[in-house]
Amino acid sequence: MHALNETKLPLLNWMMGGEAGYGVFTSGLIFSKCLSRGGYHTFSYKEYPSLIRGGHQSYQVAASHDEIFSQYKELDMLVALDELSIKMHRAEIKRNCAIMYDPKRVSNARALVKRNDILLVPIPLEKIARDVSGSPLLKNTVAIGASCALLHYGLSAFEGIMKDVFGHKGEHVVNENIRSAQHGYDYASLHFAKRFPKHLSPQKRGRTLMNITGNEAVAFGALQAGCTFYAAYPMTPASSLLSVMASHELEYGVVVKHAEDEIAVINMAIGAAHAGARAMVGTAGGGFCLMTEGLGLAGMTETPIVIFIGQRGGPSTGLPTWTSQGDLKFALSASQDDFPRIVYAPGDMRELFYLTHEALNIAERFQTPVMILSDTYLAESHKSEIFFDTTHLSVERGHILNAQEVAEIQRKAVKNRKFSPQDLPFKRYRFTSDPVSPRLLPGTKGGVFLANSDEHDEYGSTNEESKNRTGMMDKRRKKFLALQKEFPAPSWYGSRDAEVTVIAWGSTKLPALEALKHLPLTKANLLHFNRLSPLPFEKTMDALAKIKKAILIEGNQSGQFKNYLYEQTGFKPDQLLTKYNGRPFWPEEIVEKII
């Protein structure tokens, strides 16, 4: 693999591995927060099997002075809570890597690693935890303290985090964790700290950083946008989105429903949106399969809903806890026949926040279903971010008629007729110069109409006449074309004059940006797509015309976006780099392809 620019590598690439159910993720996040509160940018990536309990899992943290966009393959420090962690990750260990382990759990680490250019750090993690608390459960906390000691990184940030994380459990629990970490710190300082070459110290930074997952960013974007109804059936990787929304239910006045299945989920949301709620649902590819009939209903009735789809490996149950970009074609053509299918594919946590907000606005402004494509990698990874600026955001609900407006419309409609306005049905799907008909909410006086899954006339009544059918199809199509003109161009990163352009969509933006750090400015740049349907045709063509040589990267087998881009524009990349083993791209893989 091509050698990376050593000056652009993270200052630290740390991993904790162990059996599922023993706090690996909580401990990893705490360590990540220690570094980010000390002024470092971090990116955290986790892996775990599709098991209720047991199996191997890992939590990886990369830290840097500057913004870091993805994980790296080679490790500087591995905290191995069992032998399997060493066996599974020994190929990722770089020269001078420190491997921390408990001799009680790992009997012959040197033989497992089969190398002499690494630092073995045997620490009696369980014994120290028992001596402090009477229980071995705090061994992970001991390991965090020992990790900080190897780095010469103090525990002041750790103490504050313990109060935030465990404060609700009482001062005793907080103090036990602090003392356990301190004992681990002291042990490692005494025996190993002088032998590990990497040192970190807290940095002064003007702005506070937060550690946030993609799903948290989506939830906060939805809440900021005034979402008042969220429904889901738990399905990885969208499950945590339900938890976050539920935790803020009372604070933000949002109704959160854990339904019996995905069919109920989308139909609940359609009903809520019809009644006037800002409605959103969350699922994965398998759950979205069950939602497609409801998606068509929302398209026919012009009901605004947002559908979050966390992609994972398929088909069928597939890879429940691993990542994929394999649902693009599915989202672009879900349900039958033609109607506006609006598809977003945010590339990072910041885009997830802002584009979720935008999606809720677009759904209501254009009275249409909108889909947000994420994936396991983006949904569950943590990235340090400055706090999102919300001062420029506004809630846009489109034209919702009030009773006075309805009365005036009806008065004009019954002029010179022998019945009163309240006896006349309302033209909910009125043909106007604007393809988006003014809508009203149930209960509005004088606003009686039918919401009908059959093709219908302006009142919503079933109508199969050819002229009406053509008019309604064209009306819905015009919304799609109007949004196509409104959507911005894909985003450029790096020099416009670069020799090679990496084309990415969705989450592949993250490792692609990290890869660019290791290449000269004139060598490569990135063109990223996060609004996929409708594709802004003219703006996309202008961007593609500037490319000298293109490498398109995506996380599926067939090159779904490559094929879609060709279908829409006639553009063919010079090379295609795909990955479909359930893992995200490493920056190293992208650099190697470009070189």
Coordinates of C-alpha atoms in Angstrom, one line a residue:
M1 CA 0.0 0.0 0.0
H2 CA 1.3 3.5 -0.9
A3 CA 3.1 5.3 1.9
L4 CA 1.1 8.1 3.4
N5 CA 2.4 11.6 4.2
E6 CA 3.7 11.0 7.8
T7 CA 3.0 14.7 8.7
K8 CA -0.7 14.3 7.8
L9 CA -1.3 11.2 9.8
P10 CA -3.3 11.5 13.0
L11 CA -1.3 12.1 16.2
L12 CA -2.8 9.0 17.6
N13 CA -4.8 6.0 16.3
W14 CA -6.1 4.1 19.4
M15 CA -8.3 1.1 19.6
M16 CA -10.0 -0.9 22.4
G17 CA -11.2 -4.4 21.5
G18 CA -13.0 -7.0 23.6
E19 CA -16.1 -9.1 24.0
A20 CA -19.4 -7.5 23.4
G21 CA -21.3 -6.6 26.5
Y22 CA -18.2 -5.4 28.5
G23 CA -18.4 -1.7 27.9
V24 CA -16.0 -1.3 25.0
F25 CA -18.1 1.4 23.3
T26 CA -18.7 3.4 26.4
S27 CA -15.0 3.3 27.3
G28 CA -14.0 4.2 23.8
L29 CA -16.3 7.2 23.7
I30 CA -15.0 8.4 27.1
F31 CA -11.4 8.2 25.8
S32 CA -12.5 10.1 22.7
K33 CA -14.1 12.8 24.8
C34 CA -11.0 13.1 26.9
L35 CA -9.0 14.0 23.8
S36 CA -11.6 16.3 22.3
R37 CA -12.1 18.2 25.5
G38 CA -8.3 18.6 25.5
G39 CA -8.6 20.5 22.2
Y40 CA -8.0 17.6 19.8
H41 CA -10.2 16.8 16.8
T42 CA -11.3 13.1 16.9
F43 CA -13.0 10.6 14.7
S44 CA -14.3 7.4 16.2
Y45 CA -15.3 4.2 14.4
K46 CA -16.8 1.1 15.9
E47 CA -17.4 -2.5 14.7
Y48 CA -19.6 -5.1 16.3
P49 CA -21.2 -8.4 15.2
S50 CA -24.9 -9.1 14.6
L51 CA -25.3 -10.8 17.9
I52 CA -27.5 -9.9 20.9
R53 CA -24.5 -10.6 23.2
G54 CA -21.0 -11.9 22.8
G55 CA -18.7 -11.8 19.8
H56 CA -15.8 -9.4 19.2
Q57 CA -16.2 -5.6 19.0
S58 CA -13.9 -2.7 18.7
Y59 CA -13.8 1.1 19.2
Q60 CA -11.2 3.1 17.3
V61 CA -10.3 6.7 18.0
A62 CA -8.1 8.9 15.7
A63 CA -7.0 12.2 17.0
S64 CA -5.4 15.2 15.3
H65 CA -4.7 18.9 15.8
D66 CA -6.7 19.6 12.7
E67 CA -10.1 18.4 11.6
I68 CA -10.0 14.6 11.0
F69 CA -12.6 13.0 8.7
S70 CA -12.2 9.2 9.0
Q71 CA -10.4 6.3 10.7
Y72 CA -7.0 4.9 9.6
K73 CA -6.0 1.3 9.3
E74 CA -2.7 1.2 11.2
L75 CA -2.8 1.5 15.0
D76 CA -0.5 3.3 17.4
M77 CA -2.1 1.7 20.5
L78 CA -4.3 -1.3 21.0
V79 CA -6.0 -2.0 24.3
A80 CA -6.8 -5.7 24.1
L81 CA -9.2 -6.9 26.7
D82 CA -8.9 -10.5 25.4
E83 CA -6.7 -12.6 23.2
L84 CA -9.1 -12.4 20.2
S85 CA -8.5 -8.7 20.0
I86 CA -4.8 -9.2 19.3
K87 CA -5.5 -12.0 16.8
M88 CA -8.1 -10.0 14.9
H89 CA -6.1 -6.7 14.8
R90 CA -2.4 -7.7 14.7
A91 CA -2.3 -7.0 10.9
E92 CA -3.2 -3.4 11.7
I93 CA -0.4 -2.8 14.2
K94 CA 2.3 -0.5 13.1
R95 CA 5.9 -0.3 14.2
N96 CA 6.3 0.9 17.8
C97 CA 2.6 0.3 18.5
A98 CA 1.8 -0.3 22.2
I99 CA -0.4 -3.3 23.0
M100 CA -2.0 -3.1 26.4
Y101 CA -3.5 -6.2 27.9
D102 CA -4.2 -8.0 31.2
P103 CA -1.8 -11.0 31.7
K104 CA -4.7 -12.8 33.3
R105 CA -6.6 -12.7 30.0
V106 CA -3.7 -12.8 27.5
S107 CA -1.1 -15.5 28.3
N108 CA 1.6 -15.0 25.6
A109 CA 1.1 -11.7 23.8
R110 CA 4.5 -11.8 22.0
A111 CA 3.6 -15.1 20.4
L112 CA 0.2 -13.8 19.3
V113 CA 1.7 -10.7 17.7
K114 CA 4.6 -12.6 16.1
R115 CA 6.7 -9.3 16.0
N116 CA 9.5 -7.7 18.0
D117 CA 9.0 -4.1 16.9
I118 CA 6.1 -3.3 19.2
L119 CA 5.8 -2.4 22.9
L120 CA 4.0 -4.9 25.1
V121 CA 2.2 -3.2 28.0
P122 CA 1.0 -5.9 30.5
I123 CA -1.1 -4.3 33.2
P124 CA -3.2 -6.2 35.8
L125 CA -6.4 -4.3 34.8
E126 CA -8.8 -6.6 36.7
K127 CA -6.7 -6.7 39.9
I128 CA -6.4 -2.9 40.0
A129 CA -10.1 -2.5 39.4
R130 CA -10.8 -5.0 42.2
D131 CA -8.4 -3.3 44.6
V132 CA -10.2 0.1 44.0
S133 CA -13.8 -0.9 43.8
G134 CA -14.1 -4.6 44.8
S135 CA -15.2 -5.5 41.3
P136 CA -13.4 -6.2 38.0
L137 CA -16.0 -4.2 36.0
L138 CA -13.9 -1.0 36.1
K139 CA -11.0 -2.6 34.2
N140 CA -11.8 -0.6 31.1
T141 CA -11.6 2.6 33.2
V142 CA -8.2 1.4 34.5
A143 CA -7.1 1.0 30.8
I144 CA -8.3 4.5 29.9
G145 CA -6.1 5.9 32.7
A146 CA -3.2 3.8 31.6
S147 CA -3.6 4.9 28.0
C148 CA -3.5 8.5 29.1
A149 CA -0.3 7.8 31.1
L150 CA 1.5 6.3 28.0
L151 CA 0.6 9.5 26.2
H152 CA 1.7 11.8 29.1
Y153 CA -1.9 13.1 28.9
G154 CA -3.4 14.2 32.3
L155 CA -6.7 13.1 33.6
S156 CA -8.3 16.5 34.3
A157 CA -10.6 16.2 31.3
F158 CA -11.5 12.6 32.4
E159 CA -12.7 13.7 35.8
G160 CA -15.2 16.1 34.2
I161 CA -16.5 13.5 31.8
M162 CA -17.0 11.1 34.7
K163 CA -19.3 13.6 36.4
D164 CA -21.2 14.1 33.1
V165 CA -21.6 10.4 32.3
F166 CA -22.1 8.9 35.8
G167 CA -23.2 11.8 37.9
H168 CA -26.8 10.5 37.9
K169 CA -25.6 7.3 39.6
G170 CA -24.2 9.2 42.5
E171 CA -20.9 10.6 43.7
H172 CA -19.6 7.2 44.8
V173 CA -19.7 5.8 41.3
V174 CA -18.0 8.9 39.9
N175 CA -15.2 8.7 42.5
E176 CA -14.7 5.0 41.9
N177 CA -14.2 5.6 38.2
I178 CA -11.8 8.5 38.8
R179 CA -9.8 6.5 41.3
S180 CA -9.6 3.5 39.0
A181 CA -8.4 5.6 36.1
Q182 CA -5.8 7.2 38.4
H183 CA -4.5 3.9 39.6
G184 CA -4.2 2.7 36.0
Y185 CA -2.4 6.0 35.2
D186 CA 0.0 5.6 38.0
Y187 CA 0.8 2.0 37.2
A188 CA 1.5 2.7 33.5
S189 CA 3.5 5.8 34.3
L190 CA 5.8 3.8 36.6
H191 CA 6.4 0.9 34.3
F192 CA 5.9 1.9 30.7
A193 CA 5.4 5.7 30.0
K194 CA 9.1 6.4 29.2
R195 CA 9.1 3.7 26.5
F196 CA 6.2 4.9 24.4
P197 CA 7.2 7.5 21.8
K198 CA 3.9 9.4 21.3
H199 CA 3.1 12.2 23.7
L200 CA 0.0 14.4 23.8
S201 CA -0.9 17.3 26.0
P202 CA -4.1 19.3 26.2
Q203 CA -4.4 22.1 23.7
K204 CA -6.0 25.5 24.0
R205 CA -8.8 26.0 21.5
G206 CA -11.0 29.0 21.0
R207 CA -14.2 27.0 20.3
T208 CA -15.6 24.0 22.2
L209 CA -15.9 20.8 20.3
M210 CA -18.7 18.2 20.6
N211 CA -18.6 14.5 19.8
I212 CA -21.6 13.6 17.8
T213 CA -22.8 10.6 15.7
G214 CA -24.6 10.8 12.4
N215 CA -27.8 9.7 13.9
E216 CA -27.6 12.3 16.7
A217 CA -27.0 15.0 14.0
V218 CA -30.1 13.8 12.1
A219 CA -32.2 13.9 15.3
F220 CA -31.1 17.4 16.2
G221 CA -31.7 18.6 12.6
A222 CA -35.2 17.2 12.7
L223 CA -35.9 18.8 16.1
Q224 CA -34.5 22.1 15.0
A225 CA -36.7 22.0 11.9
G226 CA -39.8 21.6 14.0
C227 CA -40.5 17.9 13.6
T228 CA -43.6 17.1 15.7
F229 CA -44.0 13.4 14.9
Y230 CA -41.4 10.6 14.6
A231 CA -42.2 6.9 14.2
A232 CA -39.9 3.9 13.8
Y233 CA -39.6 0.2 14.4
P234 CA -36.0 -0.4 15.7
M235 CA -33.7 -1.6 12.9
T236 CA -29.9 -1.1 12.9
P237 CA -28.5 1.4 12.0
A238 CA -31.5 3.6 12.5
S239 CA -32.4 2.4 16.0
S240 CA -30.4 5.0 18.0
L241 CA -32.3 7.7 16.1
L242 CA -35.5 6.5 17.8
S243 CA -33.8 6.6 21.2
V244 CA -32.5 10.2 20.7
M245 CA -35.8 11.5 19.5
A246 CA -37.6 9.8 22.4
S247 CA -35.2 11.4 24.9
H248 CA -36.2 14.9 23.7
E249 CA -39.9 14.1 23.2
L250 CA -41.2 16.3 26.0
E251 CA -38.6 19.1 25.6
Y252 CA -39.5 19.7 22.0
G253 CA -43.1 18.7 21.9
V254 CA -42.6 15.9 19.5
V255 CA -44.7 12.7 19.5
V256 CA -42.4 9.7 19.2
K257 CA -44.0 6.3 18.4
H258 CA -42.3 2.8 18.5
A259 CA -44.7 1.0 16.2
E260 CA -45.3 -2.7 15.7
D261 CA -43.7 -2.8 12.2
E262 CA -42.6 -0.6 9.4
I263 CA -46.0 -0.7 7.6
A264 CA -47.6 0.8 10.6
V265 CA -44.7 3.3 10.9
I266 CA -45.1 4.9 7.5
N267 CA -48.9 4.9 7.6
M268 CA -48.9 6.6 11.0
A269 CA -46.6 9.2 9.6
I270 CA -48.8 9.8 6.6
G271 CA -51.8 10.2 8.9
A272 CA -49.9 12.6 11.1
A273 CA -48.7 14.7 8.2
H274 CA -52.2 14.8 6.7
A275 CA -53.4 16.1 10.0
G276 CA -50.7 18.8 10.0
A277 CA -47.7 17.4 11.8
R278 CA -44.1 17.7 10.6
A279 CA -43.6 13.9 10.2
M280 CA -40.6 11.8 9.9
V281 CA -39.8 8.1 10.1
G282 CA -36.5 6.1 10.4
T283 CA -35.6 2.6 9.1
A284 CA -33.0 0.5 7.3
G285 CA -33.1 -1.0 3.9
G286 CA -35.1 -4.0 5.0
G287 CA -37.6 -1.9 6.8
F288 CA -37.9 0.4 3.8
C289 CA -39.0 -2.6 1.7
L290 CA -42.2 -2.7 3.8
M291 CA -42.7 1.1 3.5
T292 CA -42.7 1.3 -0.3
E293 CA -46.5 1.0 -0.6
G294 CA -46.9 3.8 1.9
L295 CA -44.3 5.8 0.0
G296 CA -46.5 5.6 -3.1
L297 CA -49.5 6.6 -1.1
A298 CA -47.7 9.7 0.1
G299 CA -46.7 10.5 -3.5
M300 CA -50.3 10.1 -4.8
T301 CA -51.9 12.1 -2.0
E302 CA -49.1 14.7 -2.0
T303 CA -48.5 14.2 1.7
P304 CA -45.2 15.6 3.1
I305 CA -43.1 13.0 5.0
V306 CA -39.4 12.5 5.5
I307 CA -38.0 8.9 5.5
F308 CA -34.5 8.3 7.0
I309 CA -32.9 5.2 5.5
G310 CA -29.8 3.8 7.2
Q311 CA -28.1 1.6 4.7
R312 CA -26.5 -1.7 5.7
G313 CA -25.4 -4.8 3.8
G314 CA -28.2 -6.7 2.1
P315 CA -30.2 -8.3 0.5
S316 CA -32.7 -9.7 3.1
T317 CA -31.4 -9.5 6.6
G318 CA -27.9 -9.2 5.1
L319 CA -25.3 -7.6 7.4
P320 CA -27.3 -5.9 10.2
T321 CA -24.4 -4.1 11.9
W322 CA -22.2 -3.4 8.9
T323 CA -22.2 -0.6 6.4
S324 CA -23.1 -0.4 2.7
Q325 CA -24.2 2.1 0.0
G326 CA -26.3 -0.5 -1.7
D327 CA -29.8 1.0 -1.5
L328 CA -29.4 3.9 -3.9
K329 CA -31.2 2.3 -6.9
F330 CA -33.9 1.1 -4.5
A331 CA -34.6 4.6 -3.1
L332 CA -34.5 6.1 -6.6
S333 CA -37.2 3.8 -7.9
A334 CA -39.1 2.6 -4.8
S335 CA -42.9 2.1 -5.3
Q336 CA -44.5 2.0 -8.7
D337 CA -44.8 4.4 -11.6
D338 CA -43.6 8.0 -11.7
F339 CA -43.9 10.6 -8.9
P340 CA -41.3 12.9 -7.3
R341 CA -38.8 10.8 -5.3
I342 CA -36.5 13.3 -3.5
V343 CA -33.3 11.7 -2.3
Y344 CA -30.6 13.3 -0.1
A345 CA -27.3 11.6 0.7
P346 CA -25.4 13.7 3.3
G347 CA -21.7 13.1 3.6
D348 CA -20.9 14.0 7.2
M349 CA -22.4 15.0 10.5
R350 CA -22.7 18.6 9.6
E351 CA -24.6 17.8 6.4
L352 CA -26.8 15.3 8.2
F353 CA -27.9 18.1 10.5
Y354 CA -28.5 20.8 7.9
L355 CA -29.9 18.5 5.1
T356 CA -32.4 16.9 7.5
H357 CA -33.6 20.4 8.3
E358 CA -33.8 21.1 4.6
A359 CA -35.6 17.8 3.9
L360 CA -38.4 18.6 6.3
N361 CA -38.8 22.1 4.6
I362 CA -38.7 20.6 1.1
A363 CA -41.3 17.9 2.0
E364 CA -43.8 20.5 3.1
R365 CA -43.0 23.2 0.5
F366 CA -43.4 20.6 -2.4
Q367 CA -45.9 18.3 -0.6
T368 CA -44.0 15.2 -1.4
P369 CA -42.1 12.4 0.3
V370 CA -38.4 12.9 0.8
M371 CA -35.7 10.3 1.6
I372 CA -32.4 10.7 3.4
L373 CA -29.8 8.0 2.7
S374 CA -27.3 7.4 5.4
D375 CA -25.4 4.2 6.3
T376 CA -24.1 2.4 9.3
Y377 CA -20.7 4.0 9.0
L378 CA -22.1 7.5 9.0
A379 CA -24.9 6.8 11.5
E380 CA -22.8 5.3 14.3
S381 CA -19.4 6.9 14.0
H382 CA -18.5 9.8 16.3
K383 CA -16.8 13.0 15.0
S384 CA -15.8 16.1 16.8
E385 CA -17.6 19.2 15.5
I386 CA -18.0 22.8 16.4
F387 CA -21.5 23.5 17.5
F388 CA -23.9 23.9 14.6
D389 CA -25.0 27.4 13.7
T390 CA -28.8 27.7 13.6
T391 CA -29.2 31.4 13.3
H392 CA -29.9 31.2 9.5
L393 CA -32.3 28.3 9.7
S394 CA -36.1 28.8 9.4
V395 CA -39.1 26.5 9.3
E396 CA -40.8 26.6 5.9
R397 CA -44.2 24.9 5.8
G398 CA -45.4 25.9 2.4
H399 CA -48.8 27.4 1.7
I400 CA -51.3 26.2 4.3
L401 CA -54.6 27.9 3.9
N402 CA -56.5 29.3 6.9
A403 CA -60.3 29.4 7.2
Q404 CA -60.5 32.9 5.8
E405 CA -58.5 32.0 2.7
V406 CA -60.6 28.9 2.1
A407 CA -63.8 30.9 2.5
E408 CA -62.7 33.4 -0.1
I409 CA -61.7 30.7 -2.6
Q410 CA -65.0 28.9 -2.1
R411 CA -66.9 32.2 -2.4
K412 CA -65.4 32.8 -5.8
A413 CA -66.1 29.2 -6.8
V414 CA -69.9 29.4 -6.1
K415 CA -70.5 32.8 -7.5
N416 CA -73.7 32.8 -9.5
R417 CA -74.6 29.3 -8.3
K418 CA -77.5 28.2 -6.1
F419 CA -75.6 26.6 -3.2
S420 CA -73.5 28.0 -0.3
P421 CA -69.7 27.7 0.0
Q422 CA -69.8 25.2 2.8
D423 CA -71.7 22.8 0.6
L424 CA -68.9 22.8 -2.0
P425 CA -66.0 20.3 -1.9
F426 CA -62.6 22.0 -1.8
K427 CA -60.1 21.6 -4.7
R428 CA -57.2 20.3 -2.7
Y429 CA -55.3 19.3 -5.8
R430 CA -56.1 22.4 -7.8
F431 CA -54.3 22.9 -11.1
T432 CA -52.5 26.2 -10.8
S433 CA -49.5 28.0 -12.4
D434 CA -47.5 26.7 -9.4
P435 CA -47.5 22.8 -9.4
V436 CA -47.8 22.9 -5.6
S437 CA -51.5 23.3 -4.8
P438 CA -52.3 25.2 -1.6
R439 CA -53.2 22.8 1.1
L440 CA -55.3 22.9 4.2
L441 CA -55.5 20.9 7.4
P442 CA -58.5 18.7 8.4
G443 CA -61.0 20.7 10.4
T444 CA -60.5 23.9 8.4
K445 CA -64.0 25.3 7.8
G446 CA -65.2 24.9 4.2
G447 CA -62.3 22.6 3.4
V448 CA -63.8 19.2 2.6
F449 CA -61.8 17.1 0.3
L450 CA -60.9 13.4 -0.3
A451 CA -57.4 12.1 0.2
N452 CA -57.4 9.2 -2.2
S453 CA -54.9 6.6 -3.2
D454 CA -56.6 6.2 -6.6
E455 CA -55.9 8.7 -9.4
H456 CA -58.1 11.6 -8.6
D457 CA -59.4 15.0 -9.8
E458 CA -58.8 18.3 -8.1
Y459 CA -61.3 17.5 -5.3
G460 CA -59.6 14.1 -4.6
S461 CA -62.4 12.1 -6.1
T462 CA -61.4 9.1 -8.2
N463 CA -61.1 10.0 -11.8
E464 CA -59.8 7.8 -14.6
E465 CA -60.3 10.1 -17.6
S466 CA -57.3 10.4 -19.8
K467 CA -57.1 14.2 -19.7
N468 CA -57.3 14.3 -15.9
R469 CA -54.7 11.5 -15.6
T470 CA -52.3 13.4 -17.9
G471 CA -52.8 16.6 -16.0
M472 CA -52.2 15.1 -12.6
M473 CA -49.1 13.2 -13.7
D474 CA -47.7 16.4 -15.2
K475 CA -48.6 18.4 -12.1
R476 CA -46.6 16.0 -9.9
R477 CA -43.7 16.0 -12.4
K478 CA -43.5 19.8 -12.5
K479 CA -42.7 19.7 -8.7
F480 CA -39.7 17.5 -9.5
L481 CA -38.5 19.8 -12.3
A482 CA -38.9 22.9 -10.1
L483 CA -36.8 21.4 -7.4
Q484 CA -34.2 20.3 -9.9
K485 CA -33.6 23.9 -10.7
E486 CA -33.5 24.9 -7.1
F487 CA -31.0 22.3 -5.9
P488 CA -27.4 23.6 -5.8
A489 CA -24.4 22.1 -7.7
P490 CA -22.3 19.3 -6.2
S491 CA -19.6 20.5 -3.9
W492 CA -15.9 20.9 -4.8
Y493 CA -13.1 20.3 -2.3
G494 CA -9.5 21.1 -3.2
S495 CA -7.9 22.8 -6.2
R496 CA -10.1 23.0 -9.3
D497 CA -7.0 22.4 -11.5
A498 CA -6.1 19.0 -10.0
E499 CA -5.1 16.1 -12.2
V500 CA -7.5 13.6 -10.7
T501 CA -11.1 14.2 -9.4
V502 CA -12.5 11.8 -6.8
I503 CA -16.3 11.6 -7.3
A504 CA -18.1 10.5 -4.1
W505 CA -21.6 10.5 -2.7
G506 CA -22.9 10.2 0.8
S507 CA -20.5 8.9 3.4
T508 CA -17.6 8.2 1.1
K509 CA -16.9 11.9 1.4
L510 CA -15.2 11.3 4.8
P511 CA -12.3 9.0 3.8
A512 CA -12.0 10.8 0.5
L513 CA -11.3 14.1 2.3
E514 CA -8.9 12.4 4.6
A515 CA -7.1 10.9 1.6
L516 CA -6.7 14.3 0.0
K517 CA -4.5 15.4 2.9
H518 CA -1.8 13.0 1.7
L519 CA -1.6 14.2 -1.9
P520 CA -0.3 17.4 -3.5
L521 CA -3.0 20.1 -4.1
T522 CA -2.4 19.7 -7.8
K523 CA -2.8 15.9 -7.7
A524 CA -6.4 15.4 -6.6
N525 CA -9.6 17.0 -5.6
L526 CA -13.1 15.9 -4.6
L527 CA -16.5 16.4 -6.2
H528 CA -19.2 15.3 -3.7
F529 CA -22.9 14.7 -4.4
N530 CA -25.4 15.0 -1.5
R531 CA -28.6 15.8 -3.4
L532 CA -29.1 12.9 -5.7
S533 CA -32.7 13.2 -6.9
P534 CA -33.5 15.3 -8.6
L535 CA -29.9 15.7 -9.9
P536 CA -29.4 19.4 -10.8
F537 CA -28.7 18.7 -14.4
E538 CA -27.1 21.9 -15.7
K539 CA -25.1 22.5 -12.6
T540 CA -23.9 18.9 -12.6
M541 CA -22.9 19.1 -16.3
D542 CA -20.9 22.2 -15.6
A543 CA -19.0 20.5 -12.8
L544 CA -18.3 17.3 -14.7
A545 CA -17.0 19.4 -17.7
K546 CA -14.1 20.6 -15.4
I547 CA -12.8 17.1 -14.7
K548 CA -9.6 15.9 -16.3
K549 CA -9.6 12.4 -14.9
A550 CA -12.2 10.9 -12.7
I551 CA -12.2 8.1 -10.1
L552 CA -15.6 7.3 -8.7
I553 CA -15.8 5.6 -5.3
E554 CA -18.8 4.0 -3.7
G555 CA -19.7 1.3 -1.2
N556 CA -21.6 -1.2 -3.3
Q557 CA -20.8 -3.9 -5.8
S558 CA -22.3 -2.7 -9.1
G559 CA -21.4 1.0 -9.1
Q560 CA -25.0 2.2 -8.6
F561 CA -24.1 5.9 -8.5
K562 CA -21.8 5.5 -11.5
N563 CA -24.7 4.0 -13.5
Y564 CA -27.1 6.6 -12.3
L565 CA -24.8 9.4 -13.2
Y566 CA -24.3 8.0 -16.7
E567 CA -28.1 7.6 -17.1
Q568 CA -28.7 11.2 -16.1
T569 CA -25.7 12.9 -17.8
G570 CA -23.9 10.5 -20.1
F571 CA -20.7 10.9 -18.0
K572 CA -18.4 7.9 -17.4
P573 CA -15.6 8.0 -14.8
D574 CA -12.2 6.8 -15.9
Q575 CA -12.0 4.4 -13.0
L576 CA -14.4 2.9 -10.4
L577 CA -13.4 1.9 -6.9
T578 CA -16.0 -0.1 -5.1
K579 CA -16.0 -1.8 -1.7
Y580 CA -18.8 -4.1 -0.5
N581 CA -17.4 -6.2 2.4
G582 CA -19.4 -4.3 5.0
R583 CA -16.5 -2.0 5.9
P584 CA -16.0 1.6 5.0
F585 CA -13.1 2.8 2.8
W586 CA -9.8 3.5 4.5
P587 CA -8.0 6.7 3.3
E588 CA -5.0 4.5 2.4
E589 CA -7.1 2.6 -0.2
I590 CA -8.2 5.8 -1.9
V591 CA -4.6 7.2 -2.0
E592 CA -3.3 4.0 -3.5
K593 CA -6.0 4.1 -6.2
I594 CA -5.1 7.8 -7.1
I595 CA -1.4 7.2 -7.2

